[in-house]
PDB file of C-alpha atoms in Angstrom:
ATOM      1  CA  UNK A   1       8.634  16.134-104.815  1.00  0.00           C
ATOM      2  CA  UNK A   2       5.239  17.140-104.322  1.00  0.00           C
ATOM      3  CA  UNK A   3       3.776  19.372-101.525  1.00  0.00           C
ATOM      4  CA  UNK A   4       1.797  16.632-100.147  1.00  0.00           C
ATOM      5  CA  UNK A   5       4.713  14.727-100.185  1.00  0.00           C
ATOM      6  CA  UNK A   6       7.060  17.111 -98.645  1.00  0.00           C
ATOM      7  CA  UNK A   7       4.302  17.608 -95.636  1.00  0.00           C
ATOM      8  CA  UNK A   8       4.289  13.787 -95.214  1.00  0.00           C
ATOM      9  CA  UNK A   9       7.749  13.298 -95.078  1.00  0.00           C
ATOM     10  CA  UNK A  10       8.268  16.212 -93.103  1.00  0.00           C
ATOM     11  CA  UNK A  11       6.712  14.694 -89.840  1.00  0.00           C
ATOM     12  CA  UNK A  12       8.114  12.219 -87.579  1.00  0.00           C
ATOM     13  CA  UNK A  13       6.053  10.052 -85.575  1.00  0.00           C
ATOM     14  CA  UNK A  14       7.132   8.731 -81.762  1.00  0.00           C
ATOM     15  CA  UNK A  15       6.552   6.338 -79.454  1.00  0.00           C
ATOM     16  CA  UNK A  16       7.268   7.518 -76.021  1.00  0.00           C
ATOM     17  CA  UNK A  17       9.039   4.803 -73.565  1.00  0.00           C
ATOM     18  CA  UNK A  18       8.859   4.241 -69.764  1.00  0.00           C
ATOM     19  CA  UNK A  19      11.849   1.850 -69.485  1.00  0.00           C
ATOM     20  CA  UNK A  20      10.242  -1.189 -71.922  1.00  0.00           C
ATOM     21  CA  UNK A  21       6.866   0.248 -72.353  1.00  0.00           C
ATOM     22  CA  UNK A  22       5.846   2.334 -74.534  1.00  0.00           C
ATOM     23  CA  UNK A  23       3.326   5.025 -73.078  1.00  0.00           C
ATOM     24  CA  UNK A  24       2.567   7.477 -75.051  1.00  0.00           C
ATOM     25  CA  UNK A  25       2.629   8.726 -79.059  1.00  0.00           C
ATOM     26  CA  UNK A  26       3.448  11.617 -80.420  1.00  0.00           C
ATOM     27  CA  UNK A  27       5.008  13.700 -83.097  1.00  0.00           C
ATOM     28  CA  UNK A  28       7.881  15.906 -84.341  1.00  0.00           C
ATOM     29  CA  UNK A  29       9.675  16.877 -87.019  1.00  0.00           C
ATOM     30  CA  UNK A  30      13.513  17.886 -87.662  1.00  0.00           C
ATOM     31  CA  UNK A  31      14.914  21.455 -88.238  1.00  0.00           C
ATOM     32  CA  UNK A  32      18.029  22.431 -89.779  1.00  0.00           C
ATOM     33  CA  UNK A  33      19.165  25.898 -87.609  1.00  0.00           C
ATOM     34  CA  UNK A  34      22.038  27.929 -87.785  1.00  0.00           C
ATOM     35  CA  UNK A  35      23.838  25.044 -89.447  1.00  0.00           C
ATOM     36  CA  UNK A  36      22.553  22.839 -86.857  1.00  0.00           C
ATOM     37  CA  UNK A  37      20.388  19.822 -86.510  1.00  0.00           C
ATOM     38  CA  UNK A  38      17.303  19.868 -84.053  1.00  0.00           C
ATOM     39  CA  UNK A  39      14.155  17.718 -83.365  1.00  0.00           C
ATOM     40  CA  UNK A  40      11.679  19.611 -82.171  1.00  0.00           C
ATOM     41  CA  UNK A  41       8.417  18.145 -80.007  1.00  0.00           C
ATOM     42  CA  UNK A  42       6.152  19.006 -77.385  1.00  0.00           C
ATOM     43  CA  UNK A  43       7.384  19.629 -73.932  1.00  0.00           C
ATOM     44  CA  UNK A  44       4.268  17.316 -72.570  1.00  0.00           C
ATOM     45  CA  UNK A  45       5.492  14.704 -75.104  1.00  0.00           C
ATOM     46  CA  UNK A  46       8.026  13.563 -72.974  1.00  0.00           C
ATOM     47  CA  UNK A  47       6.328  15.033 -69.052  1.00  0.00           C
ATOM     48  CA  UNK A  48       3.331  12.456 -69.489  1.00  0.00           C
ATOM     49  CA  UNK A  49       2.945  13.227 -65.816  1.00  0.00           C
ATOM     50  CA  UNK A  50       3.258  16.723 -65.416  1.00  0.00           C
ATOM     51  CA  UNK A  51       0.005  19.289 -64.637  1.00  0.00           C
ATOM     52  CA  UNK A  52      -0.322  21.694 -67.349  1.00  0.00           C
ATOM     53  CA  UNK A  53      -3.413  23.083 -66.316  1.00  0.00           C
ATOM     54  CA  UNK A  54      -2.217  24.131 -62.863  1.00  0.00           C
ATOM     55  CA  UNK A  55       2.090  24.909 -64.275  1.00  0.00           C
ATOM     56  CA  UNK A  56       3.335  21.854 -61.895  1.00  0.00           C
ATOM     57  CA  UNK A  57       6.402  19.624 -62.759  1.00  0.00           C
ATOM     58  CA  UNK A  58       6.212  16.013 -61.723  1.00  0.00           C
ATOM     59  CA  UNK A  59      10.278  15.839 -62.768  1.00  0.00           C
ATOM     60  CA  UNK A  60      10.188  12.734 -64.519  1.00  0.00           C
ATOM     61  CA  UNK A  61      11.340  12.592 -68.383  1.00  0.00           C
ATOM     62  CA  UNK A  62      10.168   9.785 -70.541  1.00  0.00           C
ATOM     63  CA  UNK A  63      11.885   9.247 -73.395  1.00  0.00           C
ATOM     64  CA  UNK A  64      10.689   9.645 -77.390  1.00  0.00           C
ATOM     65  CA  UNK A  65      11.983   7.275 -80.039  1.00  0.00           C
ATOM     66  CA  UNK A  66      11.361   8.408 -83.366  1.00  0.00           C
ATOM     67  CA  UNK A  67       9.449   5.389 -85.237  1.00  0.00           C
ATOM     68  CA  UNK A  68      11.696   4.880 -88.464  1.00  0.00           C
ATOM     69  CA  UNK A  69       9.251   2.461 -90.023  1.00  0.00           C
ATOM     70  CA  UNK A  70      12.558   0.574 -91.030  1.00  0.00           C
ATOM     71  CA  UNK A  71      12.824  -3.034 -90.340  1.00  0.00           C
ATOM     72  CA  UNK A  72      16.409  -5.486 -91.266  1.00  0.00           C
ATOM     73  CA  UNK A  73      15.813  -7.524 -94.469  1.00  0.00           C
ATOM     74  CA  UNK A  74      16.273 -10.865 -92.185  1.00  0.00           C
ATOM     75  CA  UNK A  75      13.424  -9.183 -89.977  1.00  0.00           C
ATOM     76  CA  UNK A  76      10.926  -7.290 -92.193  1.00  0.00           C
ATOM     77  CA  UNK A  77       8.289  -7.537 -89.713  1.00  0.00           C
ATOM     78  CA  UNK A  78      10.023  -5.533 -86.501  1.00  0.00           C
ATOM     79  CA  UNK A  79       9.722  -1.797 -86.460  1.00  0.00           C
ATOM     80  CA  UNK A  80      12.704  -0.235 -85.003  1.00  0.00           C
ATOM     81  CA  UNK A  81      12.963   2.478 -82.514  1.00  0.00           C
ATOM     82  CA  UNK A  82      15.717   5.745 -82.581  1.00  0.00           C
ATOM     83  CA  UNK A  83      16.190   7.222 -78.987  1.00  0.00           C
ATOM     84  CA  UNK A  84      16.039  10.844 -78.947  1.00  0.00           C
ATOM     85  CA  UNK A  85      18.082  12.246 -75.704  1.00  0.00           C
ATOM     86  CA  UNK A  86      19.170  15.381 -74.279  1.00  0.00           C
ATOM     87  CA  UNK A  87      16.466  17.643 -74.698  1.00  0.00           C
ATOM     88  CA  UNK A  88      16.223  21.138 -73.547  1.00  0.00           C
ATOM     89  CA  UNK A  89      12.966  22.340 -72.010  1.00  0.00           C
ATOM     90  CA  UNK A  90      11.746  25.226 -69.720  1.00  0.00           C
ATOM     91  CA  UNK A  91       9.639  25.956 -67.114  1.00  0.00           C
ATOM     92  CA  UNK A  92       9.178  30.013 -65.690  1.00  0.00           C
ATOM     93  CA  UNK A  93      11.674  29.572 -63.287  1.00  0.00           C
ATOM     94  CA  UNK A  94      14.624  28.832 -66.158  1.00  0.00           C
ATOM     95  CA  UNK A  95      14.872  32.266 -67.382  1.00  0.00           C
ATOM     96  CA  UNK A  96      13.612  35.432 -67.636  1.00  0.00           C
ATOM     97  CA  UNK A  97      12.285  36.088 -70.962  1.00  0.00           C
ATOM     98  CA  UNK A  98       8.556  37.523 -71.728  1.00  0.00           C
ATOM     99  CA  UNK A  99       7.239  34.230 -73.068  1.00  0.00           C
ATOM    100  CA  UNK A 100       8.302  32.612 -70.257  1.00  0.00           C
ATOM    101  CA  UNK A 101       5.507  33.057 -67.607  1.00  0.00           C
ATOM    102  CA  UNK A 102       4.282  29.789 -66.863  1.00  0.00           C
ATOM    103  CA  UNK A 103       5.098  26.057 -68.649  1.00  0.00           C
ATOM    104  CA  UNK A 104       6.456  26.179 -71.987  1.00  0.00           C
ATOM    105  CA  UNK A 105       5.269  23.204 -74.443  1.00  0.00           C
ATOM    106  CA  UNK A 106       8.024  23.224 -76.097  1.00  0.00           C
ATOM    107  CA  UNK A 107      10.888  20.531 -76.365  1.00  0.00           C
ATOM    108  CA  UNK A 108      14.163  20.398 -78.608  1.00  0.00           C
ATOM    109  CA  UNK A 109      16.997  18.303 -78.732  1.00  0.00           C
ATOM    110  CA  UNK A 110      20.006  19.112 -80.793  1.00  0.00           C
ATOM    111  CA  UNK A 111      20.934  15.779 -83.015  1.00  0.00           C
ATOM    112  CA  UNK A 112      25.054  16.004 -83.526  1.00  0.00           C
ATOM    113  CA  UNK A 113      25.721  12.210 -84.043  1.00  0.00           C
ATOM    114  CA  UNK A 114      25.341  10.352 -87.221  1.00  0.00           C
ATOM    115  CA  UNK A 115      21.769   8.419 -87.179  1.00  0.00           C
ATOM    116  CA  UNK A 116      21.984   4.537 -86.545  1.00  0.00           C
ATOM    117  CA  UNK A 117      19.304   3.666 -88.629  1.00  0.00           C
ATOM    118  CA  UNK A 118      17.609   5.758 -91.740  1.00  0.00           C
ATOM    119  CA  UNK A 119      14.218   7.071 -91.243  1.00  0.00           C
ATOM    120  CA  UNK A 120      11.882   5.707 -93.476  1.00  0.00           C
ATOM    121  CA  UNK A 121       8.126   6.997 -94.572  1.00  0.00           C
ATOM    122  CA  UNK A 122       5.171   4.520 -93.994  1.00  0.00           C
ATOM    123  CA  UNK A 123       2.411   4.762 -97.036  1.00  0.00           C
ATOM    124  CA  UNK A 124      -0.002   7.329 -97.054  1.00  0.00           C
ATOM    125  CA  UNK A 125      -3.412   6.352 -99.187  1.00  0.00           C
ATOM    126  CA  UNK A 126      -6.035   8.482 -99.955  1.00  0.00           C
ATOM    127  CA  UNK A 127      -9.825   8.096 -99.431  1.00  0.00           C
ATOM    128  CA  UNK A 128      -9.791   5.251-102.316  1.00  0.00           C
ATOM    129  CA  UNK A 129      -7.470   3.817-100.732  1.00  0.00           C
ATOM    130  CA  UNK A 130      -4.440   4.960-103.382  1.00  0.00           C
ATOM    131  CA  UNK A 131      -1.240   5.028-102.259  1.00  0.00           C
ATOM    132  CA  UNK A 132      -0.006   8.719-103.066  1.00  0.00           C
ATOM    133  CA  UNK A 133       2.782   8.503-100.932  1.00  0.00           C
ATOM    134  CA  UNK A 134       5.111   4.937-101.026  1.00  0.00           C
ATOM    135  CA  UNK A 135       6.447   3.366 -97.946  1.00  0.00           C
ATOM    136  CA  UNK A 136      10.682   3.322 -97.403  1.00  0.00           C
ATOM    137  CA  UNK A 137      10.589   6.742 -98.773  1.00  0.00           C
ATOM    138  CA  UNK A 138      13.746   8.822 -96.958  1.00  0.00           C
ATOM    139  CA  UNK A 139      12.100  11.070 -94.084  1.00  0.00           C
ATOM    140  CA  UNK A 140      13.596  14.958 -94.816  1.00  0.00           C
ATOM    141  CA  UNK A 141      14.908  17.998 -92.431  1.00  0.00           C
ATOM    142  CA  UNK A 142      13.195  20.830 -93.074  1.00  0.00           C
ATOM    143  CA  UNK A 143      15.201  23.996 -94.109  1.00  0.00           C
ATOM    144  CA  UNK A 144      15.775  27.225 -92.359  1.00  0.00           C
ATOM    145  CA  UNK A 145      14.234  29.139 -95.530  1.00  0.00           C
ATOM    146  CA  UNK A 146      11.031  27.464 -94.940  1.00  0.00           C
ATOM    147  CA  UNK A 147      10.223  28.931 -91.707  1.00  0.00           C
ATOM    148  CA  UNK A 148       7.436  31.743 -92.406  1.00  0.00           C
ATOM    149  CA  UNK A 149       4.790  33.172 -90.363  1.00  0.00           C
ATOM    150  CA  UNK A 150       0.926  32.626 -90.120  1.00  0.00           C
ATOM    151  CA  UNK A 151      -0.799  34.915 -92.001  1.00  0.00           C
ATOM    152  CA  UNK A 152      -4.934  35.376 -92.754  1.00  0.00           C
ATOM    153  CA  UNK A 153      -4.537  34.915 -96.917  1.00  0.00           C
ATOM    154  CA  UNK A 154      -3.369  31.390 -96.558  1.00  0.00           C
ATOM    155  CA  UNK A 155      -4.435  27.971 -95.330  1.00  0.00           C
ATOM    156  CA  UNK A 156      -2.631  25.576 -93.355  1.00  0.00           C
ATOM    157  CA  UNK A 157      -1.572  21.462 -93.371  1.00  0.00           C
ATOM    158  CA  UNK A 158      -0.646  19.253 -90.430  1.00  0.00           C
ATOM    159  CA  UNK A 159       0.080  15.113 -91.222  1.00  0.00           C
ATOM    160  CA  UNK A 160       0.748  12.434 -88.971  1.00  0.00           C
ATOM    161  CA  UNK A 161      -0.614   9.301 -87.158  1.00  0.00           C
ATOM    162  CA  UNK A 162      -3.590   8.365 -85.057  1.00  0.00           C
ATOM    163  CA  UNK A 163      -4.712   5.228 -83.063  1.00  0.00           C
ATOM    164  CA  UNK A 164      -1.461   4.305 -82.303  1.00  0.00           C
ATOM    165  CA  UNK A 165      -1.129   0.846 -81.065  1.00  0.00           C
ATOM    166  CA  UNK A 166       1.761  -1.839 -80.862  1.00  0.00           C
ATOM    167  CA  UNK A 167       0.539  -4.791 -82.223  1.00  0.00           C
ATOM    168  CA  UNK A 168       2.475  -8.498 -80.531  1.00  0.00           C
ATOM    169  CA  UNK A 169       5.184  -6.365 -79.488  1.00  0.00           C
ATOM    170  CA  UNK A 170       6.882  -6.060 -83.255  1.00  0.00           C
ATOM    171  CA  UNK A 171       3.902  -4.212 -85.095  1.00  0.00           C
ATOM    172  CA  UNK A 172       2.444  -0.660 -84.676  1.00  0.00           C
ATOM    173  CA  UNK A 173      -1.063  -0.078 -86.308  1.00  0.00           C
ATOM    174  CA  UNK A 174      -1.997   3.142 -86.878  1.00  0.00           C
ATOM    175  CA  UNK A 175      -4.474   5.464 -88.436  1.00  0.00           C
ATOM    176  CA  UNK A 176      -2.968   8.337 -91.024  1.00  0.00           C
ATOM    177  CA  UNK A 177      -4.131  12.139 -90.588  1.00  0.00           C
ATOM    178  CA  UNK A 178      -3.870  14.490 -93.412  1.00  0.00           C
ATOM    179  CA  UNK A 179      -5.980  17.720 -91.903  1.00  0.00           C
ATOM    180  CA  UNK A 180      -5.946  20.181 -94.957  1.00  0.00           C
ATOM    181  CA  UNK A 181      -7.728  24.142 -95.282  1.00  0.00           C
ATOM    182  CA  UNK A 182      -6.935  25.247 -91.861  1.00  0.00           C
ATOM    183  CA  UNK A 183      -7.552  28.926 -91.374  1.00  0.00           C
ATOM    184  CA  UNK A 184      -6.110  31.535 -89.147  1.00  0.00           C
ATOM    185  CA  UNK A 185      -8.516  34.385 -88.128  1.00  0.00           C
ATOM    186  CA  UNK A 186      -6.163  36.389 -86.160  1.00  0.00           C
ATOM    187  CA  UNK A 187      -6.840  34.471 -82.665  1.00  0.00           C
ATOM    188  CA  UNK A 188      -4.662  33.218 -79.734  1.00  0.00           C
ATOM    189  CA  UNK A 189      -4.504  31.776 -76.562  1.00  0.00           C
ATOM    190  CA  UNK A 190      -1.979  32.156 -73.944  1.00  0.00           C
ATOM    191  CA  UNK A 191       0.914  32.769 -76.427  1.00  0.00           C
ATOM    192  CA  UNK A 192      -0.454  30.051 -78.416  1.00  0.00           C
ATOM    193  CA  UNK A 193      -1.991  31.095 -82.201  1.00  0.00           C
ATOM    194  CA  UNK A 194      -4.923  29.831 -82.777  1.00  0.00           C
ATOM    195  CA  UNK A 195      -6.534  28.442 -86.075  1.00  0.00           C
ATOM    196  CA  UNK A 196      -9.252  27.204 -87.132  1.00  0.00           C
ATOM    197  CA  UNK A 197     -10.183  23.279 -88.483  1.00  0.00           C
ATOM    198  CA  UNK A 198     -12.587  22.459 -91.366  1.00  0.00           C
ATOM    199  CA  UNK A 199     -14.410  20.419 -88.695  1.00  0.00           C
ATOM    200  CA  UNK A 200     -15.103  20.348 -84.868  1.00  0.00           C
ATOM    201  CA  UNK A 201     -11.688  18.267 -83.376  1.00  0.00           C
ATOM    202  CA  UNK A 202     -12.135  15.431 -80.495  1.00  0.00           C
ATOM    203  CA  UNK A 203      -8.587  15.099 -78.865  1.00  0.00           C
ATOM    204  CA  UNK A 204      -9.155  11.482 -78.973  1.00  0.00           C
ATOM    205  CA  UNK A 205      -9.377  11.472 -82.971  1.00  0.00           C
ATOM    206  CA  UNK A 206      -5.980  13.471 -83.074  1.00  0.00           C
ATOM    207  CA  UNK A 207      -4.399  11.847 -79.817  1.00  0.00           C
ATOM    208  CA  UNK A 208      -0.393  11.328 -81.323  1.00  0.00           C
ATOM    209  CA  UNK A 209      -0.597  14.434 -83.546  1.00  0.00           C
ATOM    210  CA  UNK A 210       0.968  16.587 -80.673  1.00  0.00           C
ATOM    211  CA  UNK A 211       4.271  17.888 -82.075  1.00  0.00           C
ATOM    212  CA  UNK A 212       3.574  17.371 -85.735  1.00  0.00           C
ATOM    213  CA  UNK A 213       4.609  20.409 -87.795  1.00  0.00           C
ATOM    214  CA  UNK A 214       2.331  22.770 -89.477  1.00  0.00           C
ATOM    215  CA  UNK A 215       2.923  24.043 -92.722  1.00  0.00           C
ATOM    216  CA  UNK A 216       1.258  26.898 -95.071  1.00  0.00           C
ATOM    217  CA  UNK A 217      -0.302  25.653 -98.305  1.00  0.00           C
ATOM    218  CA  UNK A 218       3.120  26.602 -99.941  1.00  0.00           C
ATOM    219  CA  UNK A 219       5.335  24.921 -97.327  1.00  0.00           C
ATOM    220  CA  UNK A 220       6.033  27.131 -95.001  1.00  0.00           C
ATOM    221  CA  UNK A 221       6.762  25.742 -91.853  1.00  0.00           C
ATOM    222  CA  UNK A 222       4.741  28.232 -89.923  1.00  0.00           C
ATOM    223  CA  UNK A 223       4.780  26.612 -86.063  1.00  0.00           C
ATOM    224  CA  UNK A 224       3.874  23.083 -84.373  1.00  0.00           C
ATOM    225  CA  UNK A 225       0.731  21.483 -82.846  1.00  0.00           C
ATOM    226  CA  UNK A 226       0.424  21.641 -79.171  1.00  0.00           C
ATOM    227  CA  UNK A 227      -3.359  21.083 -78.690  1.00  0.00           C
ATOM    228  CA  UNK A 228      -7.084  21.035 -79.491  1.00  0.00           C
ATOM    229  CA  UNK A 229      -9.999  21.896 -78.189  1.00  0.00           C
ATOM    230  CA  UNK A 230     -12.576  19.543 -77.624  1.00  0.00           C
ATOM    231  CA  UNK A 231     -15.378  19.466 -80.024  1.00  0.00           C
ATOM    232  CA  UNK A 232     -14.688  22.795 -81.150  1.00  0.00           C
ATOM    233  CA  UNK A 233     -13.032  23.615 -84.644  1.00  0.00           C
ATOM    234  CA  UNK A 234      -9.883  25.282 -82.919  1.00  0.00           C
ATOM    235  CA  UNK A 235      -6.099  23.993 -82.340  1.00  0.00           C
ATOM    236  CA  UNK A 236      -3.674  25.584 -80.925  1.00  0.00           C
ATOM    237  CA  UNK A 237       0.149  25.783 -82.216  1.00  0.00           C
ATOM    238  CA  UNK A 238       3.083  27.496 -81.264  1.00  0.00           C
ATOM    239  CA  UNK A 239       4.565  29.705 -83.967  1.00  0.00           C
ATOM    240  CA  UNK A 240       8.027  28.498 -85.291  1.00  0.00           C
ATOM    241  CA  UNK A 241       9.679  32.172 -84.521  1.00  0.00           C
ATOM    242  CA  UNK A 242       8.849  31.418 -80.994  1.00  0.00           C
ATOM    243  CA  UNK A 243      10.545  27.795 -81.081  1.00  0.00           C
ATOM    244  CA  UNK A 244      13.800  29.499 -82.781  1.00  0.00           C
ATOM    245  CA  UNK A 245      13.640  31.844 -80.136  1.00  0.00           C
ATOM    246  CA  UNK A 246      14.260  29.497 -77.473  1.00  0.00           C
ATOM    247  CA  UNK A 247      16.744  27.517 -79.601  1.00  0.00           C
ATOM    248  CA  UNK A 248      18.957  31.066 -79.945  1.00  0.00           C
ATOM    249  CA  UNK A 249      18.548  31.256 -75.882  1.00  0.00           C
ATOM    250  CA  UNK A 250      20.143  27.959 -75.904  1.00  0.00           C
ATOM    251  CA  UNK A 251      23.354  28.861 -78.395  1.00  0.00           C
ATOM    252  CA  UNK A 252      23.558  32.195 -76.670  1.00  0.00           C
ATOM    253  CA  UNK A 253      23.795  30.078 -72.905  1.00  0.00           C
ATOM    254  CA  UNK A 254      25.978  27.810 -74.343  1.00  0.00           C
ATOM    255  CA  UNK A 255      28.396  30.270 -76.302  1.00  0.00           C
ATOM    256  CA  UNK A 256      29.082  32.238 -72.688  1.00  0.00           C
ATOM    257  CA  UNK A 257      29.788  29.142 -70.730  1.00  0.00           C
ATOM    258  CA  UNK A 258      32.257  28.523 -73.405  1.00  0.00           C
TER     259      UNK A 258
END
């Protein structure tokens, strides 16, 4: 498997549901942890509603389905959904931990039954329009050796989908994103690390990219896409030793209730 290939197959793209309707996108990807099986989003993935900019709660969870881009042979045309459920999220009043001083956009949800449905890859084409990654490809879990940290003598890849629309309720049209040569400089912002894009970002261009994971040139999974700043050449991701971190809070809580 190529690296492109592993970076492509290493995101997972959502659709986020209010009952029937699906209002939002985003992304995620899958982490294999301790022996254990997480996805792994953005907390304002699933709190459409909630104020980030002021640390506010509007206590209503919608709920991401992973798009598996698999359809039934006798219907090759309907895209089917995977609920995800259960997630654990946090807020400054959960805990007391340092990173834990205002909202936390970050979102996990342990995955301990046996999917209903595999997760399939849609095609990825280049700028010829080549297909360099084939459609029904099996989607992976990334392993705990990949997780690394940023560092300045590397570059950095995030993949996923744009433009996300459902199409006469069966269809999804969407717009791939392959952002390659990402820097880090040594910024960040409000516990988030901060790197730098080949070219300015509009949040409208990577609306649905929000939890996608970001990888070093060598795949590394170094953290996860939170946000970007508009018009500027800067995103902002949370580094994966952070995410782990909060993950271990949750075995530790759970291991002395037991």
């Amino acid at each position: 498997m190529s690296l492109l290939e592993y970076f492509w197959l290493a995101s997972h793209q959502l659709a986020v549901f209010d009952g029937d309707e699906i209002e939002g996108w985003g992304s995620g990807f899958i982490l294999k942890y301790k022996e254990r099986i997480f996805f792994i989003t953005c907390d304002h993935v699933i709190h459409l509603l909630d104020d980030y900019a002021n640390g506010e709660r509007a206590n209503y969870d919608f709920t991401p389905y992973i798009i598996t881009n698999y359809s039934k042979e006798s219907d090759e045309i309907n895209t089917c959904f995977m609920p995800i459920g259960r997630f654990n999220y946090f807020d400054k009043k959960d805990f007391k931990i340092p990173e834990l001083t205002d909202l936390v956009d970050v979102a996990f949800a342990e995955m301990k039954m046996t999917l209903e449905a595999p997760i399939w890859s849609h095609a990825l084409h280049d700028y010829d329009g080549k297909k360099i990654v084939e459609e029904k490809k099996n989607k992976i879990i990334i392993e705990e050796d990949k997780i690394s940290e940023v560092s300045k003598d590397k570059t950095y890849v995030l993949t996923g989908s744009v433009e996300n629309q459902l199409v006469d309720g069966i269809r999804i049209d969407r717009k791939n994103k392959f952002v390659q040569d990402i820097k880090y400089e040594g910024g960040s912002h409000f516990g988030y690390i901060e790197l730098k894009t080949p070219e300015p970002t509009s949040k409208k261009e990577w609306e649905g990219l929000s939890g996608s994971p970001v990888f070093s040139e060598d795949g590394k999974l170094v953290g996860m896409l939170n946000e970007v700043v508009e018009g500027e050449n800067t995103i902002h991701i949370t580094p994966i030793g952070k995410i782990t971190k909060f993950i271990d809070y949750v075995i530790a809580t759970e291991d002395n209730r037991g």
